[in-house]
Coordinates of C-alpha atoms in Angstrom, one line a residue:
M1 CA -25.5 -54.4 19.6
L2 CA -22.3 -54.0 17.4
S3 CA -20.4 -52.1 20.0
F4 CA -21.3 -54.8 22.5
L5 CA -19.7 -57.4 20.1
D6 CA -16.9 -55.7 19.0
R7 CA -15.3 -54.3 22.3
H8 CA -12.0 -53.5 20.8
H9 CA -13.1 -51.0 18.4
Y10 CA -15.6 -49.7 20.9
H11 CA -12.6 -48.9 23.2
V12 CA -10.7 -47.2 20.4
A13 CA -13.8 -45.1 19.8
L14 CA -14.0 -44.1 23.4
S15 CA -10.3 -43.3 23.6
N16 CA -10.6 -41.3 20.2
L17 CA -13.4 -39.2 21.5
E18 CA -11.7 -38.7 25.0
V19 CA -8.5 -37.1 23.4
A20 CA -10.3 -35.3 20.7
F21 CA -13.0 -33.5 22.9
G22 CA -11.4 -33.7 26.4
D23 CA -13.7 -32.6 29.1
Q24 CA -16.2 -31.1 26.6
L25 CA -17.8 -34.5 26.7
S26 CA -18.9 -36.5 29.6
A27 CA -18.2 -40.3 29.8
R28 CA -21.8 -40.9 29.3
E29 CA -21.9 -38.8 26.1
R30 CA -18.8 -40.5 24.7
R31 CA -20.4 -43.9 25.0
K32 CA -23.4 -42.7 23.5
I33 CA -21.4 -41.1 20.6
A34 CA -19.3 -44.3 20.2
R35 CA -22.5 -46.5 20.0
E36 CA -24.0 -44.2 17.3
S37 CA -20.9 -44.4 15.2
F38 CA -21.2 -48.0 14.9
Q39 CA -24.6 -47.6 13.9
H40 CA -24.2 -44.9 11.2
F41 CA -21.3 -47.1 9.7
A42 CA -23.8 -50.1 9.8
R43 CA -26.3 -48.1 8.3
T44 CA -24.0 -47.0 5.5
M45 CA -23.5 -50.8 4.6
V46 CA -26.9 -51.6 4.7
D47 CA -27.8 -48.6 2.5
L48 CA -25.3 -49.5 0.0
L49 CA -26.7 -53.1 -0.4
W50 CA -30.0 -51.4 -0.8
S51 CA -28.9 -48.9 -3.4
S52 CA -29.4 -50.9 -6.4
R53 CA -33.1 -49.5 -6.1
L54 CA -31.6 -46.0 -6.7
T55 CA -31.9 -44.4 -10.1
P56 CA -31.1 -41.2 -11.7
L57 CA -34.8 -40.3 -11.5
N58 CA -35.4 -41.2 -7.7
F59 CA -32.2 -40.6 -5.8
L60 CA -33.1 -37.1 -5.0
W61 CA -36.0 -38.5 -3.0
Y62 CA -33.4 -39.6 -0.6
V63 CA -30.5 -37.2 -0.9
E64 CA -30.6 -33.3 -0.8
L65 CA -27.8 -31.1 -2.0
E66 CA -26.1 -28.2 -0.5
N67 CA -23.8 -25.8 -2.4
F68 CA -24.0 -27.9 -5.6
E69 CA -24.7 -25.1 -8.0
E70 CA -21.8 -23.0 -6.6
T71 CA -19.4 -26.1 -7.0
M72 CA -20.6 -26.3 -10.7
R73 CA -19.8 -22.8 -11.2
D74 CA -16.3 -23.1 -9.5
T75 CA -15.2 -25.8 -11.6
G76 CA -15.8 -24.6 -15.1
P77 CA -17.7 -26.4 -18.0
E78 CA -15.8 -29.6 -17.7
R79 CA -16.7 -29.9 -14.1
S80 CA -13.4 -31.5 -13.6
F81 CA -12.3 -31.7 -9.9
I82 CA -10.9 -33.8 -7.2
T83 CA -13.4 -34.6 -4.4
A84 CA -11.7 -34.9 -0.9
C85 CA -14.3 -36.8 1.1
Y86 CA -14.4 -38.4 4.7
H87 CA -15.8 -41.6 6.5
Y88 CA -18.7 -39.4 7.7
G89 CA -22.4 -40.4 7.4
N90 CA -23.1 -42.1 4.2
F91 CA -19.9 -41.7 2.4
E92 CA -20.9 -44.6 0.0
W93 CA -24.1 -42.5 -1.2
L94 CA -21.9 -39.5 -1.6
S95 CA -20.2 -41.5 -4.4
L96 CA -23.4 -42.7 -5.9
A97 CA -25.2 -39.4 -5.8
S98 CA -22.3 -37.6 -7.4
G99 CA -22.5 -40.2 -10.4
F100 CA -26.3 -39.7 -10.7
L101 CA -25.6 -35.9 -10.9
G102 CA -23.3 -36.5 -13.8
L103 CA -20.2 -36.2 -12.0
K104 CA -18.8 -39.6 -12.8
G105 CA -15.2 -40.6 -12.1
T106 CA -12.2 -42.9 -11.7
I107 CA -12.0 -44.0 -8.0
I108 CA -9.3 -46.2 -6.5
S109 CA -10.9 -49.1 -4.4
Q110 CA -9.9 -50.8 -1.3
E111 CA -9.7 -54.4 -1.7
F112 CA -11.5 -56.7 0.7
K113 CA -9.6 -59.5 2.7
N114 CA -12.4 -61.8 1.5
S115 CA -11.8 -61.3 -2.4
L116 CA -15.2 -62.9 -3.1
L117 CA -16.8 -59.5 -1.7
D118 CA -14.9 -57.3 -4.4
P119 CA -17.1 -58.0 -7.4
I120 CA -20.3 -57.6 -5.3
F121 CA -19.4 -54.1 -3.8
K122 CA -17.6 -53.0 -7.2
N123 CA -21.0 -53.5 -9.0
L124 CA -22.6 -51.6 -6.3
R125 CA -20.3 -48.7 -6.3
E126 CA -20.3 -48.5 -10.2
Q127 CA -24.0 -48.4 -10.8
S128 CA -24.1 -44.6 -11.3
G129 CA -21.4 -44.3 -13.8
H130 CA -18.0 -44.5 -11.8
E131 CA -14.9 -46.6 -12.8
F132 CA -13.4 -48.2 -9.7
I133 CA -9.9 -49.4 -10.1
P134 CA -7.3 -51.3 -8.0
R135 CA -4.7 -49.6 -5.8
E136 CA -1.8 -50.9 -8.0
R137 CA -0.7 -47.9 -10.1
G138 CA -3.8 -46.3 -9.2
I139 CA -2.6 -42.8 -8.7
M140 CA -1.1 -42.7 -12.1
R141 CA -4.4 -43.6 -13.6
L142 CA -6.0 -40.9 -11.6
Y143 CA -3.5 -38.5 -12.9
K144 CA -4.3 -39.6 -16.6
A145 CA -8.0 -39.3 -16.1
L146 CA -7.5 -35.8 -14.7
R147 CA -5.4 -34.7 -17.4
R148 CA -8.3 -35.8 -19.7
K149 CA -10.6 -33.4 -17.7
G150 CA -12.0 -36.3 -15.7
R151 CA -12.9 -36.3 -12.1
T152 CA -11.8 -38.5 -9.1
A153 CA -12.6 -38.8 -5.4
L154 CA -10.3 -40.0 -2.5
L155 CA -11.0 -40.6 1.3
V156 CA -8.6 -38.5 3.0
D157 CA -9.1 -39.1 6.7
L158 CA -7.3 -42.5 7.0
T159 CA -3.9 -43.0 8.6
V160 CA -1.3 -43.5 6.0
P161 CA 2.4 -44.6 6.9
P162 CA 4.9 -41.9 6.3
S163 CA 6.7 -44.0 3.7
Q164 CA 3.6 -44.0 1.4
G165 CA 3.6 -40.2 0.5
A166 CA 2.0 -39.0 3.7
V167 CA 2.0 -35.6 5.4
A168 CA 1.2 -34.7 9.1
I169 CA -1.8 -32.6 9.7
D170 CA -3.4 -31.3 13.0
C171 CA -6.6 -33.2 13.6
F172 CA -8.5 -32.0 16.7
G173 CA -5.2 -30.6 17.8
L174 CA -3.4 -33.9 17.5
K175 CA -0.9 -34.9 14.8
T176 CA -1.7 -37.5 12.4
S177 CA -0.4 -39.0 9.0
V178 CA -2.7 -38.7 6.2
T179 CA -2.4 -39.2 2.3
S180 CA -1.2 -36.3 0.2
A181 CA -2.2 -38.0 -3.1
H182 CA -5.0 -35.2 -3.7
A183 CA -2.3 -32.6 -3.2
W184 CA 0.0 -34.2 -5.5
L185 CA -2.7 -34.6 -8.1
N186 CA -3.8 -30.9 -7.8
E187 CA -0.2 -30.0 -8.3
R188 CA 0.4 -32.2 -11.2
T189 CA -2.7 -31.3 -13.0
D190 CA -4.0 -28.0 -11.6
V191 CA -7.4 -29.7 -11.2
P192 CA -9.3 -28.0 -8.2
I193 CA -10.0 -29.8 -5.1
I194 CA -13.6 -29.7 -3.7
P195 CA -14.1 -31.3 0.0
A196 CA -17.5 -32.9 0.4
H197 CA -19.3 -35.0 2.9
C198 CA -22.8 -36.6 3.3
E199 CA -24.6 -36.1 6.7
P200 CA -27.6 -38.1 7.8
L201 CA -31.1 -36.4 8.1
P202 CA -34.3 -37.8 9.7
N203 CA -36.3 -40.5 8.0
G204 CA -33.2 -42.2 6.4
R205 CA -32.4 -39.3 4.1
Y206 CA -29.1 -37.5 3.7
R207 CA -27.5 -34.3 2.7
L208 CA -24.6 -34.1 0.4
I209 CA -22.6 -30.9 1.2
F210 CA -20.0 -29.7 -1.2
H211 CA -17.5 -27.3 0.5
P212 CA -15.9 -24.3 -1.2
K213 CA -13.0 -25.4 -3.3
I214 CA -9.4 -25.2 -1.7
S215 CA -8.2 -21.9 -3.1
N216 CA -4.6 -20.6 -3.9
T217 CA -3.1 -24.1 -4.0
N218 CA -0.3 -22.9 -6.2
G219 CA 1.5 -21.4 -3.5
M220 CA 0.8 -24.2 -1.0
T221 CA 2.8 -27.2 0.1
H222 CA 1.1 -30.8 0.2
Q223 CA 0.8 -30.6 3.9
Q224 CA -0.9 -27.2 3.7
I225 CA -3.3 -28.5 1.1
A226 CA -3.9 -31.7 3.1
Q227 CA -4.6 -29.4 6.4
A228 CA -6.9 -27.1 4.5
C229 CA -9.0 -30.0 3.4
W230 CA -9.3 -31.2 7.0
N231 CA -10.1 -27.8 8.4
S232 CA -13.0 -27.4 6.0
F233 CA -14.5 -30.6 7.5
E234 CA -13.5 -30.6 11.2
P235 CA -16.2 -28.1 12.2
Y236 CA -18.9 -30.3 11.1
V237 CA -17.6 -33.3 13.2
R238 CA -17.4 -31.0 16.2
K239 CA -21.1 -30.0 15.7
N240 CA -22.1 -33.5 15.2
P241 CA -19.4 -36.0 16.0
A242 CA -21.5 -39.4 15.8
P243 CA -21.4 -39.9 12.0
W244 CA -17.6 -40.0 12.1
L245 CA -15.7 -43.2 12.0
W246 CA -14.6 -43.1 15.5
T247 CA -13.8 -46.8 15.7
Y248 CA -10.9 -46.3 13.3
K249 CA -7.3 -45.6 14.7
H250 CA -6.9 -42.2 13.4
W251 CA -3.9 -41.2 15.6
R252 CA -1.5 -44.3 15.4
Y253 CA 1.7 -42.3 15.8
L254 CA 2.7 -40.6 19.2
P255 CA 4.8 -37.6 18.7
A256 CA 8.0 -37.5 21.1
N257 CA 7.2 -34.4 22.6
A258 CA 3.3 -34.6 22.5
D259 CA 1.7 -31.7 24.9
R260 CA -1.6 -33.6 24.9
P261 CA -2.8 -37.1 25.5
Y262 CA -3.2 -39.5 22.7
P263 CA -5.3 -42.6 22.3
F264 CA -4.0 -45.8 24.2
Y265 CA -3.1 -47.4 20.9
A266 CA -0.6 -44.7 19.8
N267 CA 3.0 -45.5 19.7
F268 CA 6.2 -43.6 18.9
Y269 CA 7.3 -44.3 15.4
R270 CA 10.6 -42.7 14.2
P271 CA 9.7 -42.2 10.5
F272 CA 6.6 -40.3 11.7
E273 CA 8.9 -38.2 14.1
E274 CA 11.3 -37.5 11.2
M275 CA 8.5 -36.3 9.1
L276 CA 7.2 -34.0 11.8
K277 CA 10.8 -32.5 12.2
A278 CA 11.1 -32.1 8.4
E279 CA 7.7 -30.4 8.0
T280 CA 8.7 -28.0 11.2
A281 CA 12.0 -27.2 9.5
G282 CA 10.2 -26.5 6.3
S283 CA 7.7 -24.2 7.7
L284 CA 10.3 -22.2 9.7
T285 CA 12.4 -21.8 6.4
E286 CA 9.3 -20.5 4.6
G287 CA 8.5 -18.1 7.4
K288 CA 12.1 -16.9 7.4
E289 CA 12.0 -16.3 3.4
G290 CA 8.8 -14.5 3.8
S291 CA 10.0 -12.1 6.4
E292 CA 13.0 -11.4 4.3
D293 CA 10.8 -10.5 1.4

């Protein structure tokens, strides 16, 4: 029903799937996945509204954990880390479950166009112990929280303009512009990054999967850290694409010399092209220095 009512985002989803998977998916399969993507997002919102019924005692009836103990061992006694998460499955319950697990953190919230919705969703999202803060000076507040051995989580799969501290990564073999905030925070605080996502299970349940922490970040650029986070997640999307937010414009910027098709909505944007050139030049310089060593 949602895909029928919102034809624009339905066509965005179809175009995204076509460029990401090429001939691996038939037109019929793309249409099915696009419809299911709408359904997963709608279910996430409905579940969030229902989530006031969740408690520390009952949330594990609805959410199972994978690699949780390994993550706790990797993050030390303070359990201080940065969660890099994605709009996949029930990303809202990923946050709620983390709070119920004792991993309460400080998180930047996206304000709604209708400001009357902000307090409603803030209360729902904070019920397991998180603190949600506005975007203004938000990164500095996250930095201070991490310096105090706290925790934070950032959604790292949305398009960010190059002027806002973005880096270019390969996403399904296509260039896109994403945040580097998690990389900057890791660099400044030495707090590890743990990618995580929440995938749907039968009977209305979910599985919260903690990925291995991003290792050896001291020798990595912000771009390399952001790419490593995406690389840990993309195989899950390839295996089960429908729960990802395909209705979003993930590839807004069209490289000048693109060797593959991009979605219909992608356009050339000079600041993005300059960012690509700068990152390519930096990679070549690093490679040259490495060969001289």
